[in-house]
Structure formats: structure tokens, C-alpha cells
PDB file of C-alpha atoms and ligand atoms in Angstrom:
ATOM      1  CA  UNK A1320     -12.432   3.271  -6.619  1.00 94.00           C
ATOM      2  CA  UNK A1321      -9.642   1.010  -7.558  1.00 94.00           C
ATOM      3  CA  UNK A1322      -7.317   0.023  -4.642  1.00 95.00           C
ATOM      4  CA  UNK A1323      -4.214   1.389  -5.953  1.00 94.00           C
ATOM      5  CA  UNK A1324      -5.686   4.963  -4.681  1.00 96.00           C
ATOM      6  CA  UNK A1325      -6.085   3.155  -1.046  1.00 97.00           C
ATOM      7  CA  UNK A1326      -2.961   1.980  -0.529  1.00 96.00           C
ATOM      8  CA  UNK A1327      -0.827   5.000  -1.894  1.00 97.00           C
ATOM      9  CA  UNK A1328      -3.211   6.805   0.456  1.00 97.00           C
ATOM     10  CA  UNK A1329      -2.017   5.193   3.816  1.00 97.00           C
ATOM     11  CA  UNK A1330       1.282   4.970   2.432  1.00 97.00           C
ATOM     12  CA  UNK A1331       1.677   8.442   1.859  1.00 97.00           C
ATOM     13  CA  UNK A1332      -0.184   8.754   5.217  1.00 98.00           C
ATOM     14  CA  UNK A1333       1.923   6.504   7.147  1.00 97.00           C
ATOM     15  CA  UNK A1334       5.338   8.839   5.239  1.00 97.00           C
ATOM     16  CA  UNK A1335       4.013  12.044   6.667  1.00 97.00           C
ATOM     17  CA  UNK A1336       2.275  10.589   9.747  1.00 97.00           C
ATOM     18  CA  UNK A1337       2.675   7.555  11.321  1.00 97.00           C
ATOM     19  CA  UNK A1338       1.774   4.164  11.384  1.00 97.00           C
ATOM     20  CA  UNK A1339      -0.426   4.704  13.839  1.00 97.00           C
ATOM     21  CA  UNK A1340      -2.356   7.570  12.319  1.00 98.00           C
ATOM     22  CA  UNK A1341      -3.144   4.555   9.660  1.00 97.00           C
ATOM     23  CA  UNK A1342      -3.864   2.269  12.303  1.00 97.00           C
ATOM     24  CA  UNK A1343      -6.091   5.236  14.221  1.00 96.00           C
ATOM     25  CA  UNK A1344      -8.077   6.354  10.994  1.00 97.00           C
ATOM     26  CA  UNK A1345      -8.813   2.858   9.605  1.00 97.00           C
ATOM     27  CA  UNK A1346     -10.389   2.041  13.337  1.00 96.00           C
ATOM     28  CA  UNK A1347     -12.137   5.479  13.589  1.00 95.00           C
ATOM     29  CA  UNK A1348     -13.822   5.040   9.812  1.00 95.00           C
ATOM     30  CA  UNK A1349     -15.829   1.979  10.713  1.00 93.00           C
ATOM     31  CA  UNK A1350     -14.904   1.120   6.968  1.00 94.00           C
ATOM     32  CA  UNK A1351     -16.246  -1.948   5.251  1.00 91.00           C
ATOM     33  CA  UNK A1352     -13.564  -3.280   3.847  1.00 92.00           C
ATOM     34  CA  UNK A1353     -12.174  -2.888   6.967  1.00 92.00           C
ATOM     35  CA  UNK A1354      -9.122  -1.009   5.479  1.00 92.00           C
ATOM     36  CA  UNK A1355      -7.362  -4.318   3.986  1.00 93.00           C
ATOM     37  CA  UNK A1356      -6.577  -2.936   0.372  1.00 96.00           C
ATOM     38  CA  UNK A1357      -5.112  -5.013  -2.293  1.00 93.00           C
ATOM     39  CA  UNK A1358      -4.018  -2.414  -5.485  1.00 85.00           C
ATOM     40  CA  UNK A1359      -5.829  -4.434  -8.104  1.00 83.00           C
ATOM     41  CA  UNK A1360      -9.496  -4.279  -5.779  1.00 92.00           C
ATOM     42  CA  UNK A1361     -12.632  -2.142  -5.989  1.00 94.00           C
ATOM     43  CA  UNK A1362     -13.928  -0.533  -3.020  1.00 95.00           C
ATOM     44  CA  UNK A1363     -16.362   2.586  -2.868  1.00 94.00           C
ATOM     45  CA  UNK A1364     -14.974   5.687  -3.369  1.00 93.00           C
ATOM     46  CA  UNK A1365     -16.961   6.788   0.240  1.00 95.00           C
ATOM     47  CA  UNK A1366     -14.138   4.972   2.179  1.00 97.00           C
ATOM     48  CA  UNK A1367     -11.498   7.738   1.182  1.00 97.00           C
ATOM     49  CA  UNK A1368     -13.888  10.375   1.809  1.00 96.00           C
ATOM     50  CA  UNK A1369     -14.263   9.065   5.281  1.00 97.00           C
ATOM     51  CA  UNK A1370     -10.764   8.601   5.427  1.00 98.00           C
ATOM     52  CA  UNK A1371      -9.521  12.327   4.688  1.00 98.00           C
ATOM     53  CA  UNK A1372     -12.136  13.531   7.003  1.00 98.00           C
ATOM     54  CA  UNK A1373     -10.775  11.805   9.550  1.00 98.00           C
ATOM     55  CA  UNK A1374      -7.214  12.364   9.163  1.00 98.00           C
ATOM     56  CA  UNK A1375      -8.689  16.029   8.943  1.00 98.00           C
ATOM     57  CA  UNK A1376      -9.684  15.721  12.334  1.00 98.00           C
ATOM     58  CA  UNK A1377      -6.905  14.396  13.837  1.00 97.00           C
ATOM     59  CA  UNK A1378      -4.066  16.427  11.856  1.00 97.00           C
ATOM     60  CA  UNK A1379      -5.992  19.773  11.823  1.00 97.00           C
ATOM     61  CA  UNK A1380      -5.342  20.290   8.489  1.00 98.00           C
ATOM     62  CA  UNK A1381      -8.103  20.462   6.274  1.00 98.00           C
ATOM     63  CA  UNK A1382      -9.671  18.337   3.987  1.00 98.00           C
ATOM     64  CA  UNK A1383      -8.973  20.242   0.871  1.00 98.00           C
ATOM     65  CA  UNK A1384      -5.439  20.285   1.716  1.00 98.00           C
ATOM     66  CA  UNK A1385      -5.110  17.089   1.996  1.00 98.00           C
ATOM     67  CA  UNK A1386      -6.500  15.992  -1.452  1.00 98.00           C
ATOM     68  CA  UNK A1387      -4.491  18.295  -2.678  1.00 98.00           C
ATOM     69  CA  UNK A1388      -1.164  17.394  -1.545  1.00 98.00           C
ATOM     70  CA  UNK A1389      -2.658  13.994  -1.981  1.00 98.00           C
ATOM     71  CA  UNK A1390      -3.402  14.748  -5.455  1.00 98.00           C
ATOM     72  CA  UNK A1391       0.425  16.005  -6.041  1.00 98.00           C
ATOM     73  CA  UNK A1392       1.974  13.056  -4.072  1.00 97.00           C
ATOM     74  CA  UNK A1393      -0.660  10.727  -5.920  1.00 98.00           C
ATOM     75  CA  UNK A1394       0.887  11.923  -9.440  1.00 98.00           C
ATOM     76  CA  UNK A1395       4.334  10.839  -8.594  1.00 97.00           C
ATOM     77  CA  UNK A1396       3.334   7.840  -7.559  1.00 96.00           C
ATOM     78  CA  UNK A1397       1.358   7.393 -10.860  1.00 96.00           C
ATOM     79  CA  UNK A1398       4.736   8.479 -13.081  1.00 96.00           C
ATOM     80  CA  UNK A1399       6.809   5.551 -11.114  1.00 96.00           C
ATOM     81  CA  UNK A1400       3.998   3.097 -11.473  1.00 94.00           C
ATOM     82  CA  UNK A1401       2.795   3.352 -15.468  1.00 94.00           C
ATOM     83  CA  UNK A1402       5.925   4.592 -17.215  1.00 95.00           C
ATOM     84  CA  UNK A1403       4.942   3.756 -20.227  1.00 95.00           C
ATOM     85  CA  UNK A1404       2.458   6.426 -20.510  1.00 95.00           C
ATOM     86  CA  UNK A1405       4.842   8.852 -20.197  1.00 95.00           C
ATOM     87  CA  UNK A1406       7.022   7.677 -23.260  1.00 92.00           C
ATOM     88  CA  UNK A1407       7.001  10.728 -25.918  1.00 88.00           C
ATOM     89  CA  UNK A1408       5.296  12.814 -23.545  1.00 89.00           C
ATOM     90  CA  UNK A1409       7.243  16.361 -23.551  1.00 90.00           C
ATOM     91  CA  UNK A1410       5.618  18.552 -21.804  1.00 96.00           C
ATOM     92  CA  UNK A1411       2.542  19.159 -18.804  1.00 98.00           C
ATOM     93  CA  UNK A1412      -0.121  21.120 -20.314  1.00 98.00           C
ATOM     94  CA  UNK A1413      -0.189  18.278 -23.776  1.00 97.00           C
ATOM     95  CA  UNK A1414      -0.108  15.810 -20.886  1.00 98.00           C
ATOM     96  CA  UNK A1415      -2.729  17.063 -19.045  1.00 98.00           C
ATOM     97  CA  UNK A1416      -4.791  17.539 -22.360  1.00 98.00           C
ATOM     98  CA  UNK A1417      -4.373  13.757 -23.177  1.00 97.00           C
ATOM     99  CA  UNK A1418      -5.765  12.499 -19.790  1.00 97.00           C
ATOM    100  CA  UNK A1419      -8.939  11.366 -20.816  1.00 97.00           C
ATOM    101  CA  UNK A1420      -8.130  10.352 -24.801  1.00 96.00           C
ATOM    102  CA  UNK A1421      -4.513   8.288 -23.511  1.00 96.00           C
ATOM    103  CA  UNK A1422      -3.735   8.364 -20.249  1.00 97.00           C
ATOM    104  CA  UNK A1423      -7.481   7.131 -18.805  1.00 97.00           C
ATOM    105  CA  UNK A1424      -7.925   5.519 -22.036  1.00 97.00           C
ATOM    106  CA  UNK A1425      -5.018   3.255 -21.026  1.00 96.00           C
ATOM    107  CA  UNK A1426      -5.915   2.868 -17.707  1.00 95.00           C
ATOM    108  CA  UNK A1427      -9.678   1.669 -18.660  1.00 96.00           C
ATOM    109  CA  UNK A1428      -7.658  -1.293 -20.328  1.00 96.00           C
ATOM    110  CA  UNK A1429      -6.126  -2.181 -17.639  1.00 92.00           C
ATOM    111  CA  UNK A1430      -9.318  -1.702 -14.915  1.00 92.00           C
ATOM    112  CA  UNK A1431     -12.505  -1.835 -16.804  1.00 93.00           C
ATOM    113  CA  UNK A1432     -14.055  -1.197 -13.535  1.00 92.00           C
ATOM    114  CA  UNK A1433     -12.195   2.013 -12.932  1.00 93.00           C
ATOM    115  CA  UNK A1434     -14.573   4.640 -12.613  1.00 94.00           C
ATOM    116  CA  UNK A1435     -13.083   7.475 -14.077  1.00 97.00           C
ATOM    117  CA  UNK A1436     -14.147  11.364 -14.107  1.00 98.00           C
ATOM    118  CA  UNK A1437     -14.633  12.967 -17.600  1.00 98.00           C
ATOM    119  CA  UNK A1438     -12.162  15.446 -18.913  1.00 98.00           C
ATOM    120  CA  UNK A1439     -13.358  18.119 -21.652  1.00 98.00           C
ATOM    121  CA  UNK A1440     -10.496  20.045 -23.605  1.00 98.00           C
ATOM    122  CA  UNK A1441     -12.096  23.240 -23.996  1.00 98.00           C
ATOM    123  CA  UNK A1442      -8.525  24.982 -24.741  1.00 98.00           C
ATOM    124  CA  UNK A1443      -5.506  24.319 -25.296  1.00 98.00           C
ATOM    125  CA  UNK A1444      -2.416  26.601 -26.347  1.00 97.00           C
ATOM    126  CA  UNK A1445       1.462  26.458 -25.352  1.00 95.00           C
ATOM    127  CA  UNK A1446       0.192  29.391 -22.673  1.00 97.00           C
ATOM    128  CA  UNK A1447      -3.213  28.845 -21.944  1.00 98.00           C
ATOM    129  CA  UNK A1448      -5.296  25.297 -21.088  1.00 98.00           C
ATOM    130  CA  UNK A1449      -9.110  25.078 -19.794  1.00 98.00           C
ATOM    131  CA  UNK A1450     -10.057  21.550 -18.537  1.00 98.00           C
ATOM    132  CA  UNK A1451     -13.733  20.927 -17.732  1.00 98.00           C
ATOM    133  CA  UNK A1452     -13.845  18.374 -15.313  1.00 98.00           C
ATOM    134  CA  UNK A1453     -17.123  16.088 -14.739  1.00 98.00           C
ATOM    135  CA  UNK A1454     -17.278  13.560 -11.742  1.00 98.00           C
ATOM    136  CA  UNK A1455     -20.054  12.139  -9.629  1.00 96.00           C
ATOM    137  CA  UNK A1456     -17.273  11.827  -7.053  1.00 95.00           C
ATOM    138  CA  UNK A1457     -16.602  15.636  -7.576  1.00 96.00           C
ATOM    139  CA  UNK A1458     -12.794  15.091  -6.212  1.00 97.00           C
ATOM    140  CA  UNK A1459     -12.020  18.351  -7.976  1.00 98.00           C
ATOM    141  CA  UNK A1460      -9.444  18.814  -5.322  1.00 98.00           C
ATOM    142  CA  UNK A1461      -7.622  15.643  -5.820  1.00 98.00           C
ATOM    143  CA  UNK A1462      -7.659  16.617  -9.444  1.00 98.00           C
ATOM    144  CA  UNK A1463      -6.118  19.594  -8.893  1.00 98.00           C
ATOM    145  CA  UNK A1464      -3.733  17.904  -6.649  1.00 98.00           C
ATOM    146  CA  UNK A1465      -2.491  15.628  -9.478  1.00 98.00           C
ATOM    147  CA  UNK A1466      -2.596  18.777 -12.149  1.00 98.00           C
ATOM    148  CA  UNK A1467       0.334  20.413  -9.473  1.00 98.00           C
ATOM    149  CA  UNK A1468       1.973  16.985  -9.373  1.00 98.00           C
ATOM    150  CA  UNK A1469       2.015  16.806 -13.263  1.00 98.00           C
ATOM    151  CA  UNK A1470       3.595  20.247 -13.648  1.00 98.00           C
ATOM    152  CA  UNK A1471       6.061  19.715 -10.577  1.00 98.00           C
ATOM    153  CA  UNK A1472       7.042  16.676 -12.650  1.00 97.00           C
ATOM    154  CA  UNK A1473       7.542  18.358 -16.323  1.00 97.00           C
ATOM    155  CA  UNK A1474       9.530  20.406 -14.169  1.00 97.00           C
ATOM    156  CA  UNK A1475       7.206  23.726 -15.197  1.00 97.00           C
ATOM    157  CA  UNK A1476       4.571  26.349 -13.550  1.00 98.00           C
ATOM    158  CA  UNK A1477       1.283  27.181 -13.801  1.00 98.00           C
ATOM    159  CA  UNK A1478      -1.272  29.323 -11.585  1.00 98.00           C
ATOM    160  CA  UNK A1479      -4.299  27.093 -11.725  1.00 98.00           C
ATOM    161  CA  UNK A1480      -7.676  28.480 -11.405  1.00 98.00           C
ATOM    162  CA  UNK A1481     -10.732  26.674 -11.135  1.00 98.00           C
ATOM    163  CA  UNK A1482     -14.746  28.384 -11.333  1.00 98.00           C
ATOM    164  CA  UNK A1483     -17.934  25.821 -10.450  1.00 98.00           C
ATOM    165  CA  UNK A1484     -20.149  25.283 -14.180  1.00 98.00           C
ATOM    166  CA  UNK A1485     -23.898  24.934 -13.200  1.00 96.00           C
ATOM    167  CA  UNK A1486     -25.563  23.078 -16.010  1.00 92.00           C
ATOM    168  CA  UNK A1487     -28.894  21.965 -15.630  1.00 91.00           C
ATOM    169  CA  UNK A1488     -28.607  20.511 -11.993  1.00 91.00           C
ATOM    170  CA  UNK A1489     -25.366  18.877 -13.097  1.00 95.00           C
ATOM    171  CA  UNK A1490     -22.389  20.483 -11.353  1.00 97.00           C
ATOM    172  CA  UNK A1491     -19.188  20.389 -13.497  1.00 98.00           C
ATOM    173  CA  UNK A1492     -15.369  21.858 -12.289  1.00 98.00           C
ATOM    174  CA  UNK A1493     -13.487  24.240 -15.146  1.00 98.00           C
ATOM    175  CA  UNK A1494      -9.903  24.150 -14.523  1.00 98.00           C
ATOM    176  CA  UNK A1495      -7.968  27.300 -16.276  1.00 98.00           C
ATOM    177  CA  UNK A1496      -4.104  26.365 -16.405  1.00 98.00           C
ATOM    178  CA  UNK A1497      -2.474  29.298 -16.953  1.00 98.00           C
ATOM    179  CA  UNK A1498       1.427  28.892 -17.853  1.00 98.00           C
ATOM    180  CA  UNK A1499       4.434  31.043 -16.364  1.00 96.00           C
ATOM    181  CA  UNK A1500       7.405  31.254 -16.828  1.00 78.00           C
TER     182      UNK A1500
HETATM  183  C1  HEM B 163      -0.184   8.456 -15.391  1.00 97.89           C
HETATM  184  C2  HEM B 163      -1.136   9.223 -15.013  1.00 97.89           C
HETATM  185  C3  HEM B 163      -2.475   8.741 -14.471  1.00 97.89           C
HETATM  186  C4  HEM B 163      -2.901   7.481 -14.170  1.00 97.89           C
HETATM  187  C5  HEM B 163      -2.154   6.172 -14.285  1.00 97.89           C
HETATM  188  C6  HEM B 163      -4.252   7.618 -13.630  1.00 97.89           C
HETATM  189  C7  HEM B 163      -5.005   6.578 -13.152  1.00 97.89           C
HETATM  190  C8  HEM B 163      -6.153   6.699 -12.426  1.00 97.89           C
HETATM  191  C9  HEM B 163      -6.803   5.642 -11.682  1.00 97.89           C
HETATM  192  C10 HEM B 163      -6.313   4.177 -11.609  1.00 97.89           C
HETATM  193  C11 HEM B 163      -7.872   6.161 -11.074  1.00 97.89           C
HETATM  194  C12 HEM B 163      -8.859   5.434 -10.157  1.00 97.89           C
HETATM  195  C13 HEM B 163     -10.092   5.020 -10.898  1.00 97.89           C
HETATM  196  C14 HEM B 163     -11.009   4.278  -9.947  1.00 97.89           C
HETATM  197  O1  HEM B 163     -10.810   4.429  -8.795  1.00 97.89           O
HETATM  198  O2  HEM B 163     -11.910   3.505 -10.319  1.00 97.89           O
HETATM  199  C15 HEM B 163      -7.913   7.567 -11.410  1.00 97.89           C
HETATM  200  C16 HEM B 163      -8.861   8.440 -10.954  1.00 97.89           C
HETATM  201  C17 HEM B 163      -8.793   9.786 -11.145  1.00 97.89           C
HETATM  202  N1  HEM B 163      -7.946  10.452 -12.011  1.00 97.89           N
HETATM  203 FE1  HEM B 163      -6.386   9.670 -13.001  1.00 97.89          FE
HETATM  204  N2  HEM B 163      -4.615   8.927 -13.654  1.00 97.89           N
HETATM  205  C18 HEM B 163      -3.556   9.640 -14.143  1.00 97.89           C
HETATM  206  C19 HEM B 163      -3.488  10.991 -14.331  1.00 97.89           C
HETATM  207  C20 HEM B 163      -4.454  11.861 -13.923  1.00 97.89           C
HETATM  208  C21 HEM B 163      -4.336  13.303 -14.000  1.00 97.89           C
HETATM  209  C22 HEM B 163      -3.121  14.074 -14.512  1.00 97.89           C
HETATM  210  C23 HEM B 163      -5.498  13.804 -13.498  1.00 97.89           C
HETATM  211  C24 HEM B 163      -5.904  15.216 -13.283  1.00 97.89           C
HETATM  212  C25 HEM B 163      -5.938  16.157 -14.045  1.00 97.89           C
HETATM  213  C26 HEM B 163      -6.330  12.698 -13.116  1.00 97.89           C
HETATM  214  C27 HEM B 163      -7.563  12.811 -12.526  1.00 97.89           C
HETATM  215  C28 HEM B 163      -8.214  11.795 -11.854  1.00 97.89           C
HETATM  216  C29 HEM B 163      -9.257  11.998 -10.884  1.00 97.89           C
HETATM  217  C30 HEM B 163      -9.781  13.343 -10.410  1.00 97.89           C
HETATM  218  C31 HEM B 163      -9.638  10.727 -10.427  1.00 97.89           C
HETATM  219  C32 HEM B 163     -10.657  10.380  -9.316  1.00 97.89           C
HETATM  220  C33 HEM B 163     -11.951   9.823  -9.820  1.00 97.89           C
HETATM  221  C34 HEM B 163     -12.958  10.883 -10.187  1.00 97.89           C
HETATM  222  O3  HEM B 163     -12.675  12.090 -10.064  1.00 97.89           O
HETATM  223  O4  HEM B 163     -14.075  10.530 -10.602  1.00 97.89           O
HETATM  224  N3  HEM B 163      -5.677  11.530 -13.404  1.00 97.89           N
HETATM  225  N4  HEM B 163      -6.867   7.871 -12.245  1.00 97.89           N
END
């Protein structure tokens, strides 16, 4: 996972934290990178598993939660940092449709080591879009994280519900976006 994740992690950690919950996760994750992010790196995607599950433990909030409202924070971070992929983009649900054809398109450019999920458009109306979402990380919760982030930024609302796709031992994520207004 590229290191740009990493470090908005602990940043966003250290926000709503402290420095030393950074300090006090990185020692308690035995991690082999030893925590020392650079954005432009490549370290396996384990390390932020270990890393929410140990914040988990020592903020009592759970791990879902966390991806999630890392997810949302993660989005933000994402609009400041690549503006230019959100030139002629008007609205969250056309957005959201174009992740995998543009917007992780683009990013593959820049990190051809990225290792990105797969996004199926299985629907997609002004009201109504279904996202099937297919990861060998499975971070279906940060992805829904960064679906509330991209709505909170377009400024609009959506109930989001998701339903687990069995498919011949391969376990897939559909995402129903639902808009209201
Ligand atoms: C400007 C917007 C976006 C940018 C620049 C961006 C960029 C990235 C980058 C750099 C990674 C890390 C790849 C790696 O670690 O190797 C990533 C992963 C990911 N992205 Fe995006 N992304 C954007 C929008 C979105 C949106 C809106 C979603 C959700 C619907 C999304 C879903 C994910 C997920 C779930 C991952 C984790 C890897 C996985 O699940 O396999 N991204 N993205």
C-alpha cells in the first residue's frame, strides 16, 4: 500500500489523538518498516491493519469505525492533494462512478505499484448508484469511508447500503448509493 495512506493515517491519528498515541501504536505493532513512512513508498497493506487494531484497543472504538471515519477524513485529504482530478467533476455519485475508469486510472500513472481494488458500475442514475467492489485487501470499510467523504465534499446525501456477493469462493462488496435529498 502506497505510503501516502500511512502518513495521512498517523496524521489524522496524531489530529484526533495525540502524538503519543502515534508514538504508542507504532511501538505496540512491531511493524517492519518500523513506522518511518515516506508518501511516495510501498509497504504491505498488513501494517495498517495492525495499526487500526491497535488504535482499536487503546481508543475503544472499533475497528470499523475507524476505517470509516478514516475513509471520510482520507477523501479530503485526497481532494487537497490531486486537484486536478476533480476539474469538471460536478457532482458525487458521476464521481464515484469514474473511480476506477479516471480517478484510479490516474493514480496507476502516477504509482504503477499501487495496488488498487476493482470497482464495477453495475448502476448508475441521478437517484440510484450500485458499486461492486472487489479487493484482496477487502477494506470495504475504508471504501465506504471515502464514499461518505466524497458526498460530504459535493456537498450532497446519500444512505449507503452495502450486502456481501459470494461468487465462487471469491468474496466481493456491493455498495447501493441511494440519493436524498
Ligand atoms: C481523488 C480521489 C482518489 C485518489 C487520489 C485515490 C487514490 C488511491 C491510492 C493512492 C490508493 C492506495 C493504493 C495502494 O496503496 O497501493 C487508493 C486505494 C484505495 N482506494 Fe482510492 N483514491 C481516490 C478515490 C477513491 C474513492 C472515492 C474510493 C471509494 C469509493 C476509493 C477506494 C479505494 C480503496 C478502498 C482503496 C484501498 C485498497 C483496496 O481496497 O484494495 N478511492 N486510492
Amino acid at each position: 500500500m502506497k505510503g501516502v495512506v500511512f502518513t495521512e493515517f498517523l496524521e489524522m491519528v496524531e489530529d484526533r489523538f495525540s502524538a503519543e498515541m502515534v508514538d504508542n501504536i507504532i511501538q505496540a505493532s512491531n511493524l517492519p518498516s518500523g513506522g518511518a513512512y515516506t508518501a511516495v513508498g510501498t509497504y504491505p497493506h498488513d501494517e495498517m491493519v495492525t495499526m487500526v487494531a491497535a488504535l482499536s484497543a487503546r481508543s475503544g472504538l472499533a475497528v470499523q469505525d475507524l476505517l470509516l471515519a478514516f475513509g471520510e477524513h482520507l477523501f479530503g485529504r485526497f481532494a487537497h492533494g490531486y486537484p486536478s482530478f476533480f476539474v469538471e467533476q460536478t457532482n458525487a455519485f458521476d464521481f464515484l462512478a469514474g473511480i476506477e475508469r479516471v480517478i484510479h486510472a490516474e493514480v496507476h500513472k502516477l504509482y504503477p505499484d499501487a495496488q488498487l481494488p476493482r470497482f464495477t458500475v453495475e448502476e448508475h442514475t441521478h437517484q440510484r448508484l450500485v458499486l461492486l467492489y472487489d479487493s484482496e485487501r477487502h477494506f470495504e470499510d475504508l471504501a465506504e469511508g471515502l464514499m461518505r467523504g466524497c458526498m460530504l465534499y459535493f456537498g450532497e446525501h446519500a444512505v449507503i447500503e452495502r450486502s456481501v456477493v459470494q461468487d465462487n469462493g471469491v468474496q466481493r462488496e456491493r455498495f447501493l448509493l441511494t440519493r436524498v435529498n
